Each structure stands twice: as structure tokens, then as C-alpha cells.
GROMACS .gro file of C-alpha atoms in nm:
model
  204
    1UNK     CA    1  16.996  -5.170  -1.823
    2UNK     CA    2  16.806  -5.112  -1.502
    3UNK     CA    3  16.931  -4.839  -1.278
    4UNK     CA    4  16.805  -4.784  -0.920
    5UNK     CA    5  16.866  -4.435  -0.794
    6UNK     CA    6  16.892  -4.388  -0.423
    7UNK     CA    7  17.025  -4.117  -0.192
    8UNK     CA    8  17.233  -4.095   0.119
    9UNK     CA    9  16.938  -3.912   0.280
   10UNK     CA   10  16.629  -3.720   0.173
   11UNK     CA   11  16.647  -3.399  -0.032
   12UNK     CA   12  16.987  -3.475  -0.180
   13UNK     CA   13  16.888  -3.443  -0.547
   14UNK     CA   14  16.759  -3.792  -0.641
   15UNK     CA   15  16.481  -3.666  -0.867
   16UNK     CA   16  16.708  -3.430  -1.059
   17UNK     CA   17  16.964  -3.709  -1.098
   18UNK     CA   18  16.680  -3.939  -1.215
   19UNK     CA   19  16.571  -3.686  -1.480
   20UNK     CA   20  16.928  -3.649  -1.608
   21UNK     CA   21  16.990  -4.022  -1.622
   22UNK     CA   22  16.652  -4.080  -1.787
   23UNK     CA   23  16.734  -3.818  -2.048
   24UNK     CA   24  17.089  -3.946  -2.097
   25UNK     CA   25  16.968  -4.302  -2.177
   26UNK     CA   26  16.629  -4.208  -2.331
   27UNK     CA   27  16.513  -4.446  -2.057
   28UNK     CA   28  16.179  -4.518  -1.904
   29UNK     CA   29  16.122  -4.388  -1.551
   30UNK     CA   30  15.940  -4.543  -1.257
   31UNK     CA   31  15.899  -4.434  -0.896
   32UNK     CA   32  15.748  -4.732  -0.712
   33UNK     CA   33  15.634  -4.539  -0.403
   34UNK     CA   34  15.539  -4.175  -0.394
   35UNK     CA   35  15.456  -4.014  -0.062
   36UNK     CA   36  15.299  -3.669  -0.075
   37UNK     CA   37  15.276  -3.395  -0.339
   38UNK     CA   38  15.037  -3.603  -0.552
   39UNK     CA   39  14.943  -3.303  -0.761
   40UNK     CA   40  15.305  -3.256  -0.858
   41UNK     CA   41  15.491  -3.585  -0.803
   42UNK     CA   42  15.850  -3.672  -0.882
   43UNK     CA   43  15.708  -3.845  -1.194
   44UNK     CA   44  15.553  -3.513  -1.305
   45UNK     CA   45  15.887  -3.337  -1.242
   46UNK     CA   46  16.084  -3.585  -1.446
   47UNK     CA   47  15.833  -3.571  -1.731
   48UNK     CA   48  15.866  -3.190  -1.737
   49UNK     CA   49  16.247  -3.199  -1.735
   50UNK     CA   50  16.313  -3.454  -2.010
   51UNK     CA   51  16.291  -3.368  -2.381
   52UNK     CA   52  16.334  -3.695  -2.564
   53UNK     CA   53  16.032  -3.863  -2.719
   54UNK     CA   54  16.122  -4.220  -2.625
   55UNK     CA   55  16.094  -4.222  -2.246
   56UNK     CA   56  15.779  -4.355  -2.085
   57UNK     CA   57  15.680  -4.247  -1.732
   58UNK     CA   58  15.529  -4.545  -1.555
   59UNK     CA   59  15.266  -4.517  -1.280
   60UNK     CA   60  15.356  -4.546  -0.911
   61UNK     CA   61  15.270  -4.877  -0.747
   62UNK     CA   62  15.170  -4.671  -0.439
   63UNK     CA   63  15.073  -4.305  -0.437
   64UNK     CA   64  15.030  -4.189  -0.078
   65UNK     CA   65  14.889  -3.853   0.033
   66UNK     CA   66  15.123  -3.752   0.317
   67UNK     CA   67  15.483  -3.634   0.265
   68UNK     CA   68  15.648  -3.861   0.522
   69UNK     CA   69  15.806  -4.208   0.550
   70UNK     CA   70  15.607  -4.446   0.323
   71UNK     CA   71  15.512  -4.680   0.604
   72UNK     CA   72  15.361  -4.395   0.806
   73UNK     CA   73  15.200  -4.230   0.503
   74UNK     CA   74  15.042  -4.563   0.414
   75UNK     CA   75  14.910  -4.604   0.768
   76UNK     CA   76  14.743  -4.264   0.746
   77UNK     CA   77  14.587  -4.369   0.414
   78UNK     CA   78  14.467  -4.694   0.564
   79UNK     CA   79  14.672  -4.914   0.337
   80UNK     CA   80  14.967  -5.145   0.383
   81UNK     CA   81  15.255  -5.150   0.138
   82UNK     CA   82  15.313  -5.506   0.011
   83UNK     CA   83  15.626  -5.593  -0.184
   84UNK     CA   84  15.447  -5.837  -0.409
   85UNK     CA   85  15.220  -5.553  -0.528
   86UNK     CA   86  15.523  -5.346  -0.638
   87UNK     CA   87  15.563  -5.488  -0.987
   88UNK     CA   88  15.841  -5.358  -1.210
   89UNK     CA   89  15.687  -5.226  -1.535
   90UNK     CA   90  15.755  -5.428  -1.846
   91UNK     CA   91  15.967  -5.249  -2.102
   92UNK     CA   92  16.229  -5.322  -2.364
   93UNK     CA   93  16.388  -4.991  -2.288
   94UNK     CA   94  16.640  -4.892  -2.017
   95UNK     CA   95  16.460  -4.837  -1.690
   96UNK     CA   96  16.539  -4.575  -1.424
   97UNK     CA   97  16.386  -4.654  -1.083
   98UNK     CA   98  16.380  -4.381  -0.819
   99UNK     CA   99  16.369  -4.478  -0.451
  100UNK     CA  100  16.233  -4.273  -0.166
  101UNK     CA  101  16.473  -4.118   0.083
  102UNK     CA  102  16.762  -4.349   0.176
  103UNK     CA  103  16.806  -4.726   0.162
  104UNK     CA  104  16.654  -4.815   0.502
  105UNK     CA  105  16.342  -4.599   0.475
  106UNK     CA  106  16.064  -4.838   0.587
  107UNK     CA  107  15.785  -4.946   0.358
  108UNK     CA  108  15.604  -5.148   0.628
  109UNK     CA  109  15.698  -5.322   0.952
  110UNK     CA  110  15.942  -5.554   0.778
  111UNK     CA  111  16.056  -5.414   0.439
  112UNK     CA  112  16.260  -5.112   0.340
  113UNK     CA  113  16.352  -4.937   0.017
  114UNK     CA  114  16.655  -5.166   0.009
  115UNK     CA  115  16.421  -5.463  -0.050
  116UNK     CA  116  16.311  -5.311  -0.380
  117UNK     CA  117  16.661  -5.343  -0.527
  118UNK     CA  118  16.701  -5.660  -0.735
  119UNK     CA  119  17.037  -5.833  -0.785
  120UNK     CA  120  17.049  -5.737  -1.155
  121UNK     CA  121  17.003  -5.367  -1.088
  122UNK     CA  122  17.290  -5.123  -1.106
  123UNK     CA  123  17.260  -4.870  -0.822
  124UNK     CA  124  17.334  -4.497  -0.848
  125UNK     CA  125  17.391  -4.328  -0.513
  126UNK     CA  126  17.332  -3.955  -0.503
  127UNK     CA  127  17.557  -3.790  -0.245
  128UNK     CA  128  17.534  -3.430  -0.136
  129UNK     CA  129  17.779  -3.262   0.100
  130UNK     CA  130  17.660  -3.174   0.453
  131UNK     CA  131  17.788  -3.238   0.801
  132UNK     CA  132  17.770  -3.619   0.832
  133UNK     CA  133  17.744  -3.688   0.459
  134UNK     CA  134  18.071  -3.885   0.446
  135UNK     CA  135  17.939  -4.127   0.705
  136UNK     CA  136  17.600  -4.154   0.531
  137UNK     CA  137  17.763  -4.205   0.196
  138UNK     CA  138  18.003  -4.478   0.318
  139UNK     CA  139  17.729  -4.660   0.507
  140UNK     CA  140  17.501  -4.655   0.205
  141UNK     CA  141  17.761  -4.766  -0.047
  142UNK     CA  142  17.914  -5.027   0.178
  143UNK     CA  143  17.571  -5.182   0.244
  144UNK     CA  144  17.503  -5.204  -0.133
  145UNK     CA  145  17.845  -5.343  -0.213
  146UNK     CA  146  17.812  -5.605   0.062
  147UNK     CA  147  17.517  -5.741  -0.139
  148UNK     CA  148  17.737  -5.765  -0.452
  149UNK     CA  149  17.570  -5.476  -0.625
  150UNK     CA  150  17.740  -5.256  -0.882
  151UNK     CA  151  17.741  -4.901  -0.740
  152UNK     CA  152  17.812  -4.567  -0.899
  153UNK     CA  153  17.806  -4.219  -0.746
  154UNK     CA  154  17.664  -3.888  -0.858
  155UNK     CA  155  17.768  -3.591  -0.646
  156UNK     CA  156  17.503  -3.320  -0.613
  157UNK     CA  157  17.550  -2.958  -0.513
  158UNK     CA  158  17.859  -2.744  -0.453
  159UNK     CA  159  18.186  -2.933  -0.504
  160UNK     CA  160  18.371  -3.041  -0.188
  161UNK     CA  161  18.686  -3.216  -0.312
  162UNK     CA  162  18.817  -3.360   0.015
  163UNK     CA  163  18.477  -3.509   0.096
  164UNK     CA  164  18.439  -3.656  -0.251
  165UNK     CA  165  18.791  -3.794  -0.269
  166UNK     CA  166  18.760  -3.988   0.055
  167UNK     CA  167  18.422  -4.135  -0.045
  168UNK     CA  168  18.559  -4.250  -0.379
  169UNK     CA  169  18.882  -4.382  -0.229
  170UNK     CA  170  18.712  -4.575   0.050
  171UNK     CA  171  18.448  -4.734  -0.171
  172UNK     CA  172  18.600  -4.771  -0.514
  173UNK     CA  173  18.259  -4.688  -0.659
  174UNK     CA  174  18.244  -4.546  -1.009
  175UNK     CA  175  18.210  -4.168  -1.037
  176UNK     CA  176  17.928  -4.110  -1.287
  177UNK     CA  177  17.919  -3.734  -1.270
  178UNK     CA  178  17.838  -3.418  -1.079
  179UNK     CA  179  17.528  -3.200  -1.072
  180UNK     CA  180  17.617  -2.848  -0.973
  181UNK     CA  181  17.398  -2.593  -0.804
  182UNK     CA  182  17.187  -2.424  -1.069
  183UNK     CA  183  16.953  -2.123  -1.038
  184UNK     CA  184  16.684  -2.343  -1.183
  185UNK     CA  185  16.672  -2.671  -1.376
  186UNK     CA  186  16.515  -2.660  -1.722
  187UNK     CA  187  16.491  -2.923  -1.993
  188UNK     CA  188  16.784  -2.751  -2.167
  189UNK     CA  189  17.003  -2.776  -1.860
  190UNK     CA  190  16.900  -3.138  -1.796
  191UNK     CA  191  16.985  -3.224  -2.159
  192UNK     CA  192  17.326  -3.058  -2.116
  193UNK     CA  193  17.402  -3.275  -1.814
  194UNK     CA  194  17.260  -3.577  -1.991
  195UNK     CA  195  17.508  -3.535  -2.277
  196UNK     CA  196  17.796  -3.520  -2.026
  197UNK     CA  197  17.676  -3.822  -1.827
  198UNK     CA  198  17.579  -4.050  -2.122
  199UNK     CA  199  17.909  -4.220  -2.192
  200UNK     CA  200  17.987  -4.304  -1.831
  201UNK     CA  201  17.638  -4.438  -1.776
  202UNK     CA  202  17.663  -4.664  -2.079
  203UNK     CA  203  18.000  -4.795  -1.955
  204UNK     CA  204  17.873  -4.843  -1.599
   0.00000   0.00000   0.00000
């Protein structure tokens, strides 16, 4: 199984969700494009948070220095992101692929994060409540479903039942789980969530 994890915006909890899903499936992890924080990337964070011995953390196809939209970060670095140079790592294991920001974050003048999602991928949308998050969630999920993709939702942060109910009702997407606010995330906490998520992920 190949799971692409995207968010309705930036800073909604994609990396934490990626760590939990990776741990739940003992999956490999890959972030194709990393922009900024190269000394402590999302790959480093996931590696620190998982505790199984099977997962392999694959190298980024592009590691850019500036924490901004990939197309702009690439321009600063004097490179151009090319889709054909973003090659999915070979593995016999489940693979968790983490996007950058939301679906329409540009990679270059023509391509976006959306263009990294292959027809055979299952897509996990991480939704976090804020003013405007219903709109962002519905736009994201509807765009994915319009391409015939199988979409599931992970809610991140404090529970907001009315928001969550309307997103689920309007999209029919599978609810895969919830990640609550925690004082800090440790491997033990990630493992706890992984055990809760595992069955739904395998049925997804």
C-alpha cells in the first residue's frame, strides 16, 4: 500500500500524522521535497518518533535550504524542480509519502504537489480546525475525489464536532482517526496512536 499524506494547509500536522501512519504499518517513509530546516528535516523527525525496526527512511529527491514554497526555495538555490527527477523509492514494504503544504503548492512554473500523486496512491488528508478549515478541507478532498482517488481523513488538534461532521458528511471520505493536542509527542505516544489507527489503515 502506498499512502500519500497531504494537508489542507501548512502546519496542520502532516509530519506527525506521517510518523503515526508509518509506525502503524511499519512502513517506509519518503518526503520527496523538503524545503528548509535541513539540519532537522521532517525525515529526521519521523525517524526519531517511530520505534519499529522495519521502516526505512528514504532520501528526499530535493532538499532545499529556504523554508518557503518549493518553487521559490528552488529558485533561491539555483535549481529547478523537475518531476521526472522525483523517483519513488523501490521497496517491497508499505510506503508513506509526505507532501509539502497543500495540494496546489507549486514545485515549478507548471507542476504542483498534486502532480506527485499517482492514481494507485491512497490519499490521507490531514485536517485541522481553524477559521476557513471547512472550506479548505472540502476543496482539497473534492479535488482528490474528482480524480478518482481514494481519500481518508485524519483530524488533528482539538476536537470540533460540528466542523468534522460536515466535512465527513459532504465528502463521504473515510475517517481514519484523530490526533489530539499533546504536550509533546514521543515515540511512546506515537506508538499508542499507531495501535489505534492500524486496523482502519489496513482496511482503507
